[in-house]
Amino acid sequence: MARLKATHEGALKIGDATLEVAVLNNGQRIITQSAVFKALKRPVRGNPRLIGIPVFMDAKNLQPFVNKELEAVIGKVEYFDKNGKKQEGYDANILPLVSDLYLRAREAGVIIQPNQAATAQRAEILVRSLAKIGITALVDEATGYQYDRERQELQKILKQYISEELLPWQKTFPDEFYIQIFRLNGWEYNSEMIKKRPGVVGHWTNQLIYDQLPTDVLKILKQKTPKSESGNYTARFFQSLTPDIGNAHLQNQLVSVVTLMKISKNWSDFMEKFNQLYGQTQIDFPDERKDELSNFNKNLKKGLDWNPNE
């Protein structure tokens, strides 16, 4: 295995915390181990109570909320800094993911201890800060890597995001994303209704998720995704994203958006938060889809109750 070393280093300031971050020679963005404790305002302590689980999330009441995305980034990364000194850190995506862990645990009502409640409050602040740009872009800015990245040609960036072949389908968008959309809009929902969600949800998905990827990624995805003779897409856009970069960015965006949804009271409240964080003025949709929304509950219920034998 090639030796991992930092090509760029810097300090990322979030609120009153200054976090040491780096970009490695394999392109991975790293946040140092001590910086994670600083970000969460957790005291540093020794060995974890659970093997393989970092000490800042090793409480037993948190374990039911550890998902696959978080499991993928909880392993320590050993690397050498620019001075040749051995360091330990984590994939920078651990910060928004562990913040989401605490927020989901708080939402479920399992957080009782004052220190965990304080961490959950801190996690909400972090989510708001990270959602604006995303941890990857923030690390790039803090380390100066953005300037090297910006000198790359657009085609090279797109190549990092777009897979040459259509990848096999696997569940990528969590049910929670759609459940929150239904909840915020006051729509009745169950598993069948979510499967038959209105077309405007796809329009929102493009603007909330895919449009937040680098310039022209969504455009290329639309061009690359095959269509049927009737003009309907026969695959999902995410099947053309590269697993390591394209899909990783997509997952990070999903975590940020779903977390914003969870702390919003309704769709207007969510949109206000989203617009503040992402600098957009509105999420629009074609006029004809407004009628679709206004009649959605009635039409969907009618469709689900329809009996073809009657």
CSV table of C-alpha atoms in Angstrom, one decimal:
chain,number,residue,atom,x,y,z
A,1,MET,CA,0.0,0.0,0.0
A,2,ALA,CA,1.3,3.4,-0.9
A,3,ARG,CA,2.3,5.6,2.0
A,4,LEU,CA,-0.3,8.2,2.9
A,5,LYS,CA,1.0,11.7,3.4
A,6,ALA,CA,-0.5,15.2,3.6
A,7,THR,CA,-0.2,17.3,0.5
A,8,HIS,CA,-2.2,20.2,2.0
A,9,GLU,CA,-2.7,21.2,5.6
A,10,GLY,CA,-4.7,23.9,7.3
A,11,ALA,CA,-7.0,25.0,10.1
A,12,LEU,CA,-10.8,25.0,9.7
A,13,LYS,CA,-12.7,27.4,11.9
A,14,ILE,CA,-16.3,26.4,12.8
A,15,GLY,CA,-17.8,28.7,15.4
A,16,ASP,CA,-15.4,29.0,18.3
A,17,ALA,CA,-13.5,25.8,17.3
A,18,THR,CA,-10.3,25.7,15.2
A,19,LEU,CA,-10.0,22.2,13.6
A,20,GLU,CA,-6.8,20.8,12.1
A,21,VAL,CA,-7.5,19.3,8.7
A,22,ALA,CA,-5.5,17.9,5.7
A,23,VAL,CA,-5.8,16.6,2.2
A,24,LEU,CA,-3.8,13.4,1.6
A,25,ASN,CA,-2.0,12.3,-1.6
A,26,ASN,CA,-4.9,9.9,-2.4
A,27,GLY,CA,-7.4,12.8,-2.3
A,28,GLN,CA,-8.9,11.9,1.0
A,29,ARG,CA,-9.9,14.8,3.3
A,30,ILE,CA,-8.9,14.2,6.9
A,31,ILE,CA,-9.8,15.8,10.2
A,32,THR,CA,-7.4,15.0,13.0
A,33,GLN,CA,-8.5,12.9,15.9
A,34,SER,CA,-8.2,15.8,18.4
A,35,ALA,CA,-10.1,18.1,16.1
A,36,VAL,CA,-13.2,15.8,16.2
A,37,PHE,CA,-13.2,16.2,20.0
A,38,LYS,CA,-12.8,19.9,19.7
A,39,ALA,CA,-15.7,20.1,17.2
A,40,LEU,CA,-18.1,18.1,19.4
A,41,LYS,CA,-16.7,19.7,22.6
A,42,ARG,CA,-16.2,16.3,24.1
A,43,PRO,CA,-13.4,15.6,26.6
A,44,VAL,CA,-10.6,13.4,25.3
A,45,ARG,CA,-10.4,10.1,27.1
A,46,GLY,CA,-8.5,6.8,26.7
A,47,ASN,CA,-9.7,3.5,25.3
A,48,PRO,CA,-13.2,3.1,23.9
A,49,ARG,CA,-15.8,1.1,25.7
A,50,LEU,CA,-16.7,-0.7,22.5
A,51,ILE,CA,-14.1,-2.2,20.2
A,52,GLY,CA,-13.8,-0.4,16.9
A,53,ILE,CA,-16.0,2.5,18.0
A,54,PRO,CA,-14.4,5.9,18.6
A,55,VAL,CA,-14.8,7.1,22.2
A,56,PHE,CA,-16.8,10.1,21.2
A,57,MET,CA,-19.7,7.8,20.1
A,58,ASP,CA,-19.2,4.6,22.1
A,59,ALA,CA,-22.1,5.0,24.5
A,60,LYS,CA,-24.4,2.0,24.3
A,61,ASN,CA,-27.6,4.1,23.8
A,62,LEU,CA,-26.0,5.5,20.6
A,63,GLN,CA,-25.2,2.2,18.9
A,64,PRO,CA,-28.7,1.6,17.4
A,65,PHE,CA,-28.2,4.8,15.4
A,66,VAL,CA,-24.9,3.9,13.8
A,67,ASN,CA,-25.6,3.4,10.1
A,68,LYS,CA,-23.5,2.0,7.3
A,69,GLU,CA,-22.3,5.4,6.2
A,70,LEU,CA,-20.9,6.2,9.6
A,71,GLU,CA,-19.4,2.7,10.0
A,72,ALA,CA,-17.5,3.3,6.8
A,73,VAL,CA,-15.6,6.3,8.2
A,74,ILE,CA,-15.0,5.5,11.9
A,75,GLY,CA,-11.7,3.7,11.2
A,76,LYS,CA,-8.6,5.8,12.1
A,77,VAL,CA,-6.4,6.9,9.2
A,78,GLU,CA,-2.7,6.9,9.7
A,79,TYR,CA,-0.7,9.3,7.6
A,80,PHE,CA,2.4,11.5,7.6
A,81,ASP,CA,2.1,15.3,7.8
A,82,LYS,CA,4.1,17.6,5.7
A,83,ASN,CA,6.9,17.6,8.2
A,84,GLY,CA,7.1,13.8,8.0
A,85,LYS,CA,5.6,13.2,11.4
A,86,LYS,CA,3.1,10.3,11.8
A,87,GLN,CA,-0.4,11.4,12.5
A,88,GLU,CA,-3.9,9.9,13.1
A,89,GLY,CA,-7.2,11.2,11.9
A,90,TYR,CA,-10.6,10.3,10.4
A,91,ASP,CA,-12.2,10.8,7.1
A,92,ALA,CA,-13.6,14.3,7.3
A,93,ASN,CA,-17.1,13.0,6.5
A,94,ILE,CA,-17.2,11.6,10.0
A,95,LEU,CA,-18.1,15.1,11.3
A,96,PRO,CA,-21.5,15.6,9.6
A,97,LEU,CA,-22.3,11.8,10.1
A,98,VAL,CA,-21.6,11.7,13.8
A,99,SER,CA,-23.5,14.9,14.2
A,100,ASP,CA,-26.5,13.3,12.5
A,101,LEU,CA,-26.0,10.3,14.9
A,102,TYR,CA,-26.5,12.5,17.9
A,103,LEU,CA,-29.5,14.3,16.4
A,104,ARG,CA,-31.2,11.1,15.5
A,105,ALA,CA,-30.6,9.8,19.0
A,106,ARG,CA,-32.0,13.0,20.5
A,107,GLU,CA,-35.1,12.8,18.2
A,108,ALA,CA,-35.7,9.2,19.4
A,109,GLY,CA,-35.6,10.4,23.0
A,110,VAL,CA,-32.7,8.2,24.2
A,111,ILE,CA,-30.4,11.0,25.2
A,112,ILE,CA,-30.8,11.6,28.9
A,113,GLN,CA,-27.3,12.4,30.2
A,114,PRO,CA,-26.5,16.1,30.3
A,115,ASN,CA,-23.1,15.6,28.5
A,116,GLN,CA,-24.8,13.9,25.6
A,117,ALA,CA,-27.5,16.5,25.4
A,118,ALA,CA,-24.8,19.2,25.2
A,119,THR,CA,-23.1,17.2,22.4
A,120,ALA,CA,-26.4,16.9,20.5
A,121,GLN,CA,-26.9,20.7,20.8
A,122,ARG,CA,-23.3,21.1,19.5
A,123,ALA,CA,-24.1,18.7,16.7
A,124,GLU,CA,-27.0,20.8,15.5
A,125,ILE,CA,-24.7,23.8,15.3
A,126,LEU,CA,-22.2,21.8,13.3
A,127,VAL,CA,-24.8,20.5,10.9
A,128,ARG,CA,-26.0,24.1,10.2
A,129,SER,CA,-22.4,25.1,9.5
A,130,LEU,CA,-21.4,22.2,7.4
A,131,ALA,CA,-24.6,22.1,5.3
A,132,LYS,CA,-23.8,25.4,3.7
A,133,ILE,CA,-21.0,24.1,1.6
A,134,GLY,CA,-20.2,20.6,2.8
A,135,ILE,CA,-17.2,19.3,4.8
A,136,THR,CA,-15.2,18.5,1.6
A,137,ALA,CA,-15.3,22.0,0.3
A,138,LEU,CA,-14.6,23.5,3.7
A,139,VAL,CA,-11.5,21.3,4.1
A,140,ASP,CA,-10.3,22.2,0.6
A,141,GLU,CA,-10.7,25.9,1.4
A,142,ALA,CA,-8.9,25.6,4.8
A,143,THR,CA,-6.0,23.8,3.3
A,144,GLY,CA,-5.7,25.8,0.1
A,145,TYR,CA,-6.4,22.7,-1.9
A,146,GLN,CA,-9.3,24.5,-3.7
A,147,TYR,CA,-6.8,26.5,-5.7
A,148,ASP,CA,-5.1,23.4,-7.1
A,149,ARG,CA,-8.5,21.8,-7.7
A,150,GLU,CA,-9.9,24.8,-9.5
A,151,ARG,CA,-7.0,24.7,-12.0
A,152,GLN,CA,-8.1,21.3,-13.1
A,153,GLU,CA,-10.1,21.1,-16.3
A,154,LEU,CA,-13.8,20.5,-16.0
A,155,GLN,CA,-13.6,17.2,-17.8
A,156,LYS,CA,-11.1,15.9,-15.2
A,157,ILE,CA,-13.5,16.8,-12.4
A,158,LEU,CA,-16.4,15.2,-14.3
A,159,LYS,CA,-14.4,12.1,-14.8
A,160,GLN,CA,-14.0,11.8,-11.0
A,161,TYR,CA,-17.7,12.0,-10.6
A,162,ILE,CA,-19.1,10.2,-13.6
A,163,SER,CA,-18.7,6.4,-14.0
A,164,GLU,CA,-17.8,5.1,-17.4
A,165,GLU,CA,-20.3,2.3,-17.0
A,166,LEU,CA,-23.8,2.2,-15.6
A,167,LEU,CA,-23.4,0.6,-12.1
A,168,PRO,CA,-25.8,-1.9,-10.7
A,169,TRP,CA,-28.8,-0.5,-8.8
A,170,GLN,CA,-28.5,-0.4,-5.0
A,171,LYS,CA,-30.6,1.5,-2.5
A,172,THR,CA,-29.0,5.0,-2.3
A,173,PHE,CA,-31.7,7.4,-1.2
A,174,PRO,CA,-32.9,6.5,2.3
A,175,ASP,CA,-36.6,6.2,3.0
A,176,GLU,CA,-36.1,9.0,5.6
A,177,PHE,CA,-35.5,11.5,2.8
A,178,TYR,CA,-39.0,10.9,1.3
A,179,ILE,CA,-40.7,10.5,4.7
A,180,GLN,CA,-39.4,13.9,5.7
A,181,ILE,CA,-40.7,15.4,2.4
A,182,PHE,CA,-44.1,14.0,3.0
A,183,ARG,CA,-44.1,15.1,6.7
A,184,LEU,CA,-43.0,18.7,5.9
A,185,ASN,CA,-45.7,19.0,3.3
A,186,GLY,CA,-48.4,17.6,5.5
A,187,TRP,CA,-49.0,14.6,3.2
A,188,GLU,CA,-50.3,11.3,4.5
A,189,TYR,CA,-47.6,8.7,4.1
A,190,ASN,CA,-46.9,4.9,4.3
A,191,SER,CA,-44.7,2.6,2.2
A,192,GLU,CA,-47.1,2.4,-0.7
A,193,MET,CA,-47.7,6.2,-0.9
A,194,ILE,CA,-44.0,6.9,-0.8
A,195,LYS,CA,-43.5,4.5,-3.8
A,196,LYS,CA,-46.2,6.4,-5.7
A,197,ARG,CA,-44.8,9.8,-4.7
A,198,PRO,CA,-45.7,12.7,-7.1
A,199,GLY,CA,-43.4,13.7,-9.9
A,200,VAL,CA,-42.5,17.0,-8.2
A,201,VAL,CA,-40.5,15.1,-5.6
A,202,GLY,CA,-38.1,14.1,-8.4
A,203,HIS,CA,-37.8,17.8,-9.4
A,204,TRP,CA,-37.0,18.7,-5.8
A,205,THR,CA,-34.5,15.9,-5.6
A,206,ASN,CA,-32.6,17.3,-8.5
A,207,GLN,CA,-32.5,20.8,-6.9
A,208,LEU,CA,-31.8,19.7,-3.3
A,209,ILE,CA,-29.3,17.0,-4.1
A,210,TYR,CA,-27.9,16.7,-7.6
A,211,ASP,CA,-27.7,20.4,-8.3
A,212,GLN,CA,-25.4,20.7,-5.3
A,213,LEU,CA,-22.8,18.5,-7.0
A,214,PRO,CA,-20.1,20.2,-9.2
A,215,THR,CA,-21.2,22.2,-12.3
A,216,ASP,CA,-22.5,20.1,-15.2
A,217,VAL,CA,-22.6,16.8,-13.2
A,218,LEU,CA,-26.4,16.7,-13.3
A,219,LYS,CA,-26.4,17.7,-17.0
A,220,ILE,CA,-24.0,14.8,-17.8
A,221,LEU,CA,-26.1,12.4,-15.7
A,222,LYS,CA,-29.2,13.3,-17.6
A,223,GLN,CA,-27.4,12.7,-20.9
A,224,LYS,CA,-25.8,9.5,-19.8
A,225,THR,CA,-28.8,7.8,-18.2
A,226,PRO,CA,-30.6,5.6,-20.7
A,227,LYS,CA,-34.3,6.2,-21.7
A,228,SER,CA,-37.1,4.0,-23.0
A,229,GLU,CA,-38.8,4.6,-26.4
A,230,SER,CA,-41.4,6.7,-24.5
A,231,GLY,CA,-38.7,9.0,-23.2
A,232,ASN,CA,-38.7,7.8,-19.5
A,233,TYR,CA,-35.4,7.1,-17.7
A,234,THR,CA,-34.8,3.4,-17.3
A,235,ALA,CA,-32.1,3.8,-14.6
A,236,ARG,CA,-31.4,6.2,-11.7
A,237,PHE,CA,-29.0,9.1,-12.0
A,238,PHE,CA,-26.9,7.8,-9.1
A,239,GLN,CA,-26.1,4.6,-11.0
A,240,SER,CA,-23.7,6.7,-13.1
A,241,LEU,CA,-21.8,8.3,-10.2
A,242,THR,CA,-18.4,7.0,-9.2
A,243,PRO,CA,-18.6,5.1,-5.9
A,244,ASP,CA,-15.6,6.8,-4.2
A,245,ILE,CA,-16.2,10.5,-5.1
A,246,GLY,CA,-19.5,11.0,-6.9
A,247,ASN,CA,-21.6,8.8,-4.6
A,248,ALA,CA,-19.6,9.9,-1.5
A,249,HIS,CA,-20.5,13.6,-2.3
A,250,LEU,CA,-24.1,12.6,-2.9
A,251,GLN,CA,-24.3,10.8,0.4
A,252,ASN,CA,-22.9,13.8,2.2
A,253,GLN,CA,-25.5,16.1,0.6
A,254,LEU,CA,-28.2,13.6,1.6
A,255,VAL,CA,-27.1,13.6,5.2
A,256,SER,CA,-27.1,17.4,5.3
A,257,VAL,CA,-30.5,17.8,3.7
A,258,VAL,CA,-32.2,15.1,5.7
A,259,THR,CA,-30.8,16.6,8.9
A,260,LEU,CA,-32.1,20.1,7.9
A,261,MET,CA,-35.5,18.5,7.2
A,262,LYS,CA,-35.6,16.9,10.7
A,263,ILE,CA,-35.1,20.2,12.5
A,264,SER,CA,-37.7,22.0,10.3
A,265,LYS,CA,-41.4,22.3,11.3
A,266,ASN,CA,-42.9,22.4,7.7
A,267,TRP,CA,-41.8,22.8,4.1
A,268,SER,CA,-41.7,26.6,4.3
A,269,ASP,CA,-39.5,26.4,7.4
A,270,PHE,CA,-37.2,23.9,5.7
A,271,MET,CA,-37.0,25.9,2.5
A,272,GLU,CA,-36.1,29.0,4.5
A,273,LYS,CA,-33.2,27.1,6.2
A,274,PHE,CA,-32.1,25.6,2.9
A,275,ASN,CA,-32.1,28.9,1.1
A,276,GLN,CA,-30.1,30.6,3.9
A,277,LEU,CA,-27.5,27.8,3.8
A,278,TYR,CA,-27.2,27.3,0.1
A,279,GLY,CA,-27.8,30.9,-1.0
A,280,GLN,CA,-30.8,30.0,-3.3
A,281,THR,CA,-33.9,32.2,-3.4
A,282,GLN,CA,-36.4,29.4,-4.0
A,283,ILE,CA,-37.0,25.8,-5.0
A,284,ASP,CA,-39.4,26.2,-7.9
A,285,PHE,CA,-41.4,23.8,-10.0
A,286,PRO,CA,-43.4,24.1,-13.2
A,287,ASP,CA,-46.9,25.5,-12.8
A,288,GLU,CA,-48.5,22.3,-13.9
A,289,ARG,CA,-47.0,20.5,-11.0
A,290,LYS,CA,-48.7,22.9,-8.5
A,291,ASP,CA,-52.1,21.2,-9.4
A,292,GLU,CA,-50.4,17.9,-9.0
A,293,LEU,CA,-49.4,18.8,-5.4
A,294,SER,CA,-52.8,20.3,-4.5
A,295,ASN,CA,-54.6,17.1,-5.6
A,296,PHE,CA,-52.0,14.6,-4.5
A,297,ASN,CA,-53.5,13.2,-1.3
A,298,LYS,CA,-56.9,12.8,-3.0
A,299,ASN,CA,-55.6,11.2,-6.2
A,300,LEU,CA,-53.1,9.0,-4.5
A,301,LYS,CA,-55.7,7.6,-2.1
A,302,LYS,CA,-58.1,7.0,-5.0
A,303,GLY,CA,-55.4,5.2,-7.0
A,304,LEU,CA,-54.4,3.0,-4.0
A,305,ASP,CA,-58.1,2.1,-3.4
A,306,TRP,CA,-58.8,1.2,-7.0
A,307,ASN,CA,-59.8,-2.4,-7.6
A,308,PRO,CA,-59.2,-3.5,-11.3
A,309,ASN,CA,-61.8,-6.3,-10.9
A,310,GLU,CA,-64.6,-3.9,-10.1
